[in-house]
Coordinates of C-alpha atoms in Angstrom, one line a residue:
M96 CA 72.5 81.0 60.0
T97 CA 72.3 85.0 60.3
E98 CA 74.3 87.3 62.4
P99 CA 72.8 88.0 65.6
T100 CA 71.8 91.7 65.7
D101 CA 72.9 94.4 68.2
S102 CA 75.8 91.9 69.6
T103 CA 79.1 92.8 70.8
W104 CA 81.7 90.1 69.5
I105 CA 84.7 89.0 71.4
Q106 CA 87.8 88.0 69.5
A107 CA 88.8 84.4 70.4
P108 CA 91.6 82.6 68.7
D109 CA 92.2 81.6 65.3
G110 CA 90.0 84.2 64.1
Y111 CA 86.9 83.1 65.8
A112 CA 84.6 85.6 67.6
L113 CA 82.1 84.6 70.5
T114 CA 78.8 86.7 71.6
I115 CA 75.7 86.1 73.6
A116 CA 72.4 85.9 71.6
D117 CA 69.1 84.4 72.6
G118 CA 70.6 83.0 75.7
A119 CA 73.3 80.9 74.2
I120 CA 77.0 81.7 73.0
R121 CA 77.2 82.0 69.4
A122 CA 80.5 81.7 67.3
R123 CA 81.2 83.3 63.7
N124 CA 84.5 82.1 62.0
A125 CA 87.5 84.0 60.4
K126 CA 85.1 84.6 57.5
G127 CA 82.6 86.2 59.3
K128 CA 80.1 83.1 59.2
V129 CA 77.6 82.5 62.2
L130 CA 78.1 78.7 63.0
K131 CA 75.3 76.8 64.0
S132 CA 77.2 75.4 66.9
V133 CA 80.4 76.5 68.9
P134 CA 83.2 74.4 67.8
A135 CA 84.9 72.0 70.7
K136 CA 88.3 73.6 70.4
V137 CA 87.1 77.1 70.7
K138 CA 84.9 76.1 73.8
K139 CA 88.1 75.1 75.7
T140 CA 89.3 78.8 75.1
D141 CA 89.4 81.4 78.1
E142 CA 87.3 83.6 76.0
F143 CA 84.4 81.0 76.0
L144 CA 84.9 80.1 79.7
E145 CA 84.7 83.7 80.3
L146 CA 81.3 84.4 78.4
D147 CA 79.8 80.7 79.8
N148 CA 80.2 82.2 83.1
L149 CA 78.8 85.2 82.4
L150 CA 75.9 83.6 80.5
T151 CA 75.3 81.5 83.9
W152 CA 75.2 84.9 85.9
L153 CA 72.9 86.7 83.5
Q154 CA 70.6 83.6 83.7
S155 CA 70.4 83.4 87.3
H156 CA 69.8 87.3 87.6
D157 CA 67.2 86.8 85.1
A158 CA 65.4 84.4 87.3
E159 CA 65.8 86.2 90.6
C160 CA 64.2 89.4 88.8
G161 CA 61.0 87.0 87.6
S162 CA 61.1 85.5 91.0
T163 CA 61.1 89.0 92.9
V164 CA 58.4 90.5 90.8
E165 CA 55.9 87.3 91.4
T166 CA 56.7 87.8 95.2
W167 CA 55.3 91.3 95.0
L168 CA 52.3 90.2 93.3
L169 CA 51.8 87.3 95.5
R170 CA 52.4 89.5 98.7
S171 CA 49.9 92.1 97.6
L172 CA 52.1 94.7 99.4
P173 CA 53.1 98.1 98.5
V174 CA 56.3 98.2 96.4
P175 CA 58.5 101.5 96.8
T176 CA 58.8 103.5 93.9
A177 CA 62.4 104.3 94.4
V178 CA 63.3 100.4 94.3
I179 CA 61.5 100.7 90.4
A180 CA 63.4 103.4 89.7
A181 CA 66.8 102.3 90.5
V182 CA 66.4 98.9 88.7
W183 CA 64.7 100.0 85.7
P184 CA 67.8 101.0 84.0
D185 CA 68.9 97.3 84.1
E186 CA 67.1 95.6 80.8
T187 CA 66.3 92.1 82.6
W188 CA 64.6 94.2 85.4
Q189 CA 62.8 96.1 82.8
S190 CA 62.0 93.2 80.7
W191 CA 60.0 91.9 83.7
L192 CA 58.2 95.1 84.9
R193 CA 57.2 96.9 81.5
D194 CA 53.6 96.8 81.1
L195 CA 52.7 95.5 84.2
I196 CA 49.3 97.0 85.4
I197 CA 50.4 99.1 88.7
Q198 CA 48.3 101.2 91.0
Q199 CA 49.0 104.0 92.6
V200 CA 48.7 103.7 96.5
D201 CA 46.8 106.3 98.3
G202 CA 47.3 106.7 102.0
E203 CA 44.0 105.8 103.3
D204 CA 42.6 103.3 100.2
P205 CA 45.4 101.3 98.2
G206 CA 44.5 101.5 94.5
A207 CA 42.1 104.1 94.8
E208 CA 44.2 106.7 92.3
E209 CA 45.8 106.2 88.8
T210 CA 46.0 102.6 87.3
G211 CA 47.6 101.7 84.2
F212 CA 50.3 99.8 82.2
L213 CA 54.0 100.7 83.5
R214 CA 56.1 102.0 80.5
D215 CA 58.7 104.2 82.7
A216 CA 60.0 105.0 85.7
S217 CA 62.9 107.8 86.7
A218 CA 64.1 109.7 89.7
T219 CA 64.3 113.4 89.4
D220 CA 64.2 116.5 91.9
D221 CA 64.2 113.7 94.6
Q222 CA 60.7 112.4 93.2
I223 CA 59.8 109.5 91.4
H224 CA 58.2 109.7 88.0
L225 CA 56.3 106.7 86.6
G226 CA 55.3 107.0 83.1
I227 CA 52.0 104.7 82.5
V228 CA 49.5 104.1 79.8
D229 CA 46.1 104.6 81.5
L230 CA 42.9 102.8 81.1
D231 CA 41.7 105.1 78.4
G232 CA 44.8 104.6 76.6
E233 CA 46.3 108.0 77.3
T234 CA 49.9 108.4 78.4
R235 CA 50.5 110.1 81.6
T236 CA 52.8 110.2 84.5
I237 CA 52.5 109.7 88.1
V238 CA 54.4 110.5 91.1
S239 CA 54.0 108.4 94.2
D240 CA 55.9 106.9 96.8
E241 CA 54.5 103.4 96.6
I242 CA 52.7 101.4 94.0
L243 CA 50.9 98.0 94.0
I244 CA 51.5 95.0 91.2
P245 CA 48.0 93.7 91.7
H246 CA 46.9 90.2 91.5
P247 CA 44.6 89.7 88.5
A248 CA 42.1 88.1 91.1
L249 CA 41.9 91.5 92.6
L250 CA 41.5 93.4 89.1
E251 CA 38.0 94.1 88.1
D252 CA 36.7 93.5 84.7
L253 CA 39.5 91.1 84.1
A254 CA 38.3 89.9 80.8
D255 CA 38.1 93.5 79.5
L256 CA 41.8 94.5 80.6
R257 CA 43.0 91.4 78.8
E258 CA 41.1 92.8 75.6
F259 CA 42.3 96.2 76.1
A260 CA 45.7 95.1 76.5
A261 CA 45.7 93.3 73.2
D262 CA 44.3 96.1 71.5
L263 CA 47.3 98.2 72.9
G264 CA 49.9 95.5 71.8
V265 CA 50.7 95.0 75.3
E266 CA 52.9 92.0 75.7
Q267 CA 54.1 91.2 79.5
R268 CA 56.6 89.0 80.0
F269 CA 55.5 88.3 83.4
D270 CA 51.8 86.7 83.3
Q271 CA 50.0 89.0 85.4
L272 CA 46.9 89.5 83.0
Q273 CA 47.1 85.8 81.5
R274 CA 47.9 84.1 84.5
A275 CA 45.1 81.5 85.2
V276 CA 42.4 83.0 87.9
Y277 CA 40.0 81.2 89.7
E278 CA 37.1 82.7 91.7
L279 CA 35.5 81.8 95.0
P280 CA 32.7 79.3 94.7
D281 CA 29.1 81.1 94.6
P282 CA 27.6 80.3 96.8
L283 CA 30.6 79.9 99.0
P284 CA 31.0 76.2 100.7
E285 CA 29.8 75.6 104.2
P286 CA 32.0 76.5 107.2
A287 CA 32.8 72.8 107.8
V288 CA 34.3 72.5 104.2
T289 CA 38.1 72.8 104.7
K290 CA 39.2 70.6 101.6
L291 CA 38.6 70.1 98.2
D292 CA 38.9 67.1 96.3
T293 CA 38.0 68.3 92.9
W294 CA 41.7 67.5 91.7
A295 CA 42.2 64.0 93.7
N296 CA 42.7 60.7 92.2
G297 CA 45.1 62.0 89.5
R298 CA 47.5 58.9 88.8
F299 CA 51.3 59.4 88.2
E300 CA 53.2 56.4 86.9
Q301 CA 55.9 57.4 89.4
G302 CA 56.2 60.0 92.1
R303 CA 58.9 61.9 90.5
F304 CA 56.9 62.8 87.8
A305 CA 54.4 64.8 89.8
T306 CA 56.9 66.3 92.1
G307 CA 58.8 67.2 88.6
R308 CA 55.8 68.9 87.6
A309 CA 55.4 70.9 90.5
Q310 CA 59.0 72.1 91.1
T311 CA 59.1 73.0 87.3
A312 CA 56.2 75.5 87.9
G313 CA 57.8 76.9 90.9
F314 CA 56.0 75.2 93.8
G315 CA 57.4 73.9 96.9
I316 CA 57.6 70.2 98.0
K317 CA 56.7 69.7 101.7
G318 CA 55.8 66.2 103.2
G319 CA 54.2 64.7 100.2
F320 CA 52.4 67.9 99.4
A321 CA 53.0 70.8 96.6
V322 CA 53.3 73.9 98.3
A323 CA 52.4 77.5 97.2
R324 CA 52.7 80.5 99.7
I325 CA 50.7 83.5 99.4
H326 CA 50.7 86.7 101.8
E327 CA 47.2 88.1 101.8
A328 CA 45.2 90.4 104.2
G329 CA 48.5 90.6 106.6
R330 CA 48.6 86.7 107.0
L331 CA 50.9 84.0 105.3
V332 CA 48.6 81.4 103.7
E333 CA 49.7 78.1 102.6
A334 CA 48.1 76.0 99.8
R335 CA 49.1 72.4 100.1
Y336 CA 47.7 69.8 97.2
W337 CA 48.8 66.1 98.2
I338 CA 50.8 64.6 95.5
G339 CA 52.2 61.8 97.5
A340 CA 55.7 60.7 96.1
N341 CA 57.5 61.5 99.5
E342 CA 59.2 58.4 100.2
N343 CA 60.1 56.6 96.7
P344 CA 59.8 58.7 93.8
E345 CA 60.2 55.8 91.7
V346 CA 56.5 54.1 92.4
E347 CA 53.1 55.3 91.4
T348 CA 51.6 57.9 93.2
W349 CA 48.0 59.5 93.3
T350 CA 46.9 63.0 93.7
G351 CA 44.6 63.9 97.0
E352 CA 42.9 67.0 98.4
L353 CA 43.6 70.6 98.1
Q354 CA 43.6 72.4 101.6
W355 CA 44.8 75.6 102.9
E356 CA 46.8 76.6 106.2
V357 CA 47.3 79.4 108.4
D358 CA 49.7 79.0 111.2
G359 CA 49.5 75.3 110.7
E360 CA 45.8 75.4 111.1
T361 CA 43.2 74.2 108.3
V362 CA 41.5 77.2 107.0
P363 CA 37.6 77.0 105.7
V364 CA 37.5 77.5 102.0
R365 CA 34.7 80.3 102.6
E366 CA 37.3 82.4 104.7
L367 CA 40.0 82.4 102.0
G368 CA 40.7 85.3 100.2
P369 CA 40.6 85.8 96.5
V370 CA 44.3 85.5 96.0
A371 CA 45.0 82.5 97.9
Y372 CA 42.1 80.6 96.9
S373 CA 43.0 81.4 93.1
E374 CA 46.5 80.4 93.4
G375 CA 45.7 77.1 95.2
V376 CA 43.3 76.4 92.7
R377 CA 45.9 77.1 90.0
M378 CA 48.8 74.7 91.6
A379 CA 46.3 71.8 91.9
T380 CA 44.8 72.5 88.5
F381 CA 48.2 72.6 86.7
I382 CA 49.7 69.6 88.4
Y383 CA 46.4 67.6 88.0
A384 CA 46.6 68.1 84.2
G385 CA 50.0 66.2 84.1
R386 CA 48.3 63.1 85.4
S387 CA 48.6 59.6 83.7
V388 CA 45.2 59.2 81.2
E389 CA 44.2 55.6 80.5
G390 CA 45.8 54.6 77.5
E391 CA 48.8 57.1 77.9
G392 CA 51.6 58.2 80.0
N393 CA 51.9 61.3 81.9
E394 CA 51.0 64.4 80.0

């Protein structure tokens, strides 16, 4: 095994050394050889335990950063650039923020000004400067108090943006551009349509398979429903997809309808915003794809 690059090794007893690389603790022996696994006796040392605690914190911090960025996107609300500049020096934060498409917020028309891929953030002379690559491929600096991190459902010409990003070699850690997007039906459903059964009748051999798939993707579980919460147009919309598995997780369950609620009231599909609709369908599509297929187990 090759030695991890750019690593700081911590000396441990008996000539061993430890480091964190690729999200795991690595060890090398007194001869400098990087080992395939950490020896059992080394795992009992104070050095290993301290590094293990650090790794746990780093993983938690990483998850929290990613979750916060997703919240900014799903809330569709302006983010203070002072916050972006403050967290930018943190490599973990930067890994989630770099190359996201951002939009400069104009006082009267959010998103009407500069748009581009975020490459840098700094504070000088009491102003926040954000470095971007704009949609013409030019490097620019914008000065703004707030930015938007737009949901891809709100981006015009999304397919062209994805192609342009590929040409630039953009690799977003957060799936802003590559996030699955679903457009509202055209024509819109009748006003009486409040639920969709496109993803109903998906069979899971055990309810825990359905809930596990939902939770792994970050969706909540409430009273037998998988739930996604979206802030859009000043209101909190809750997409709810029936997956059963509410009482006995070991028994068979079947998926049901997808619906959206605001303040506990079901909303007609035609009245949904593009983000709420897309995120609800994304949730149902993902969970439904894990159903049992005849002759196979759960996918």
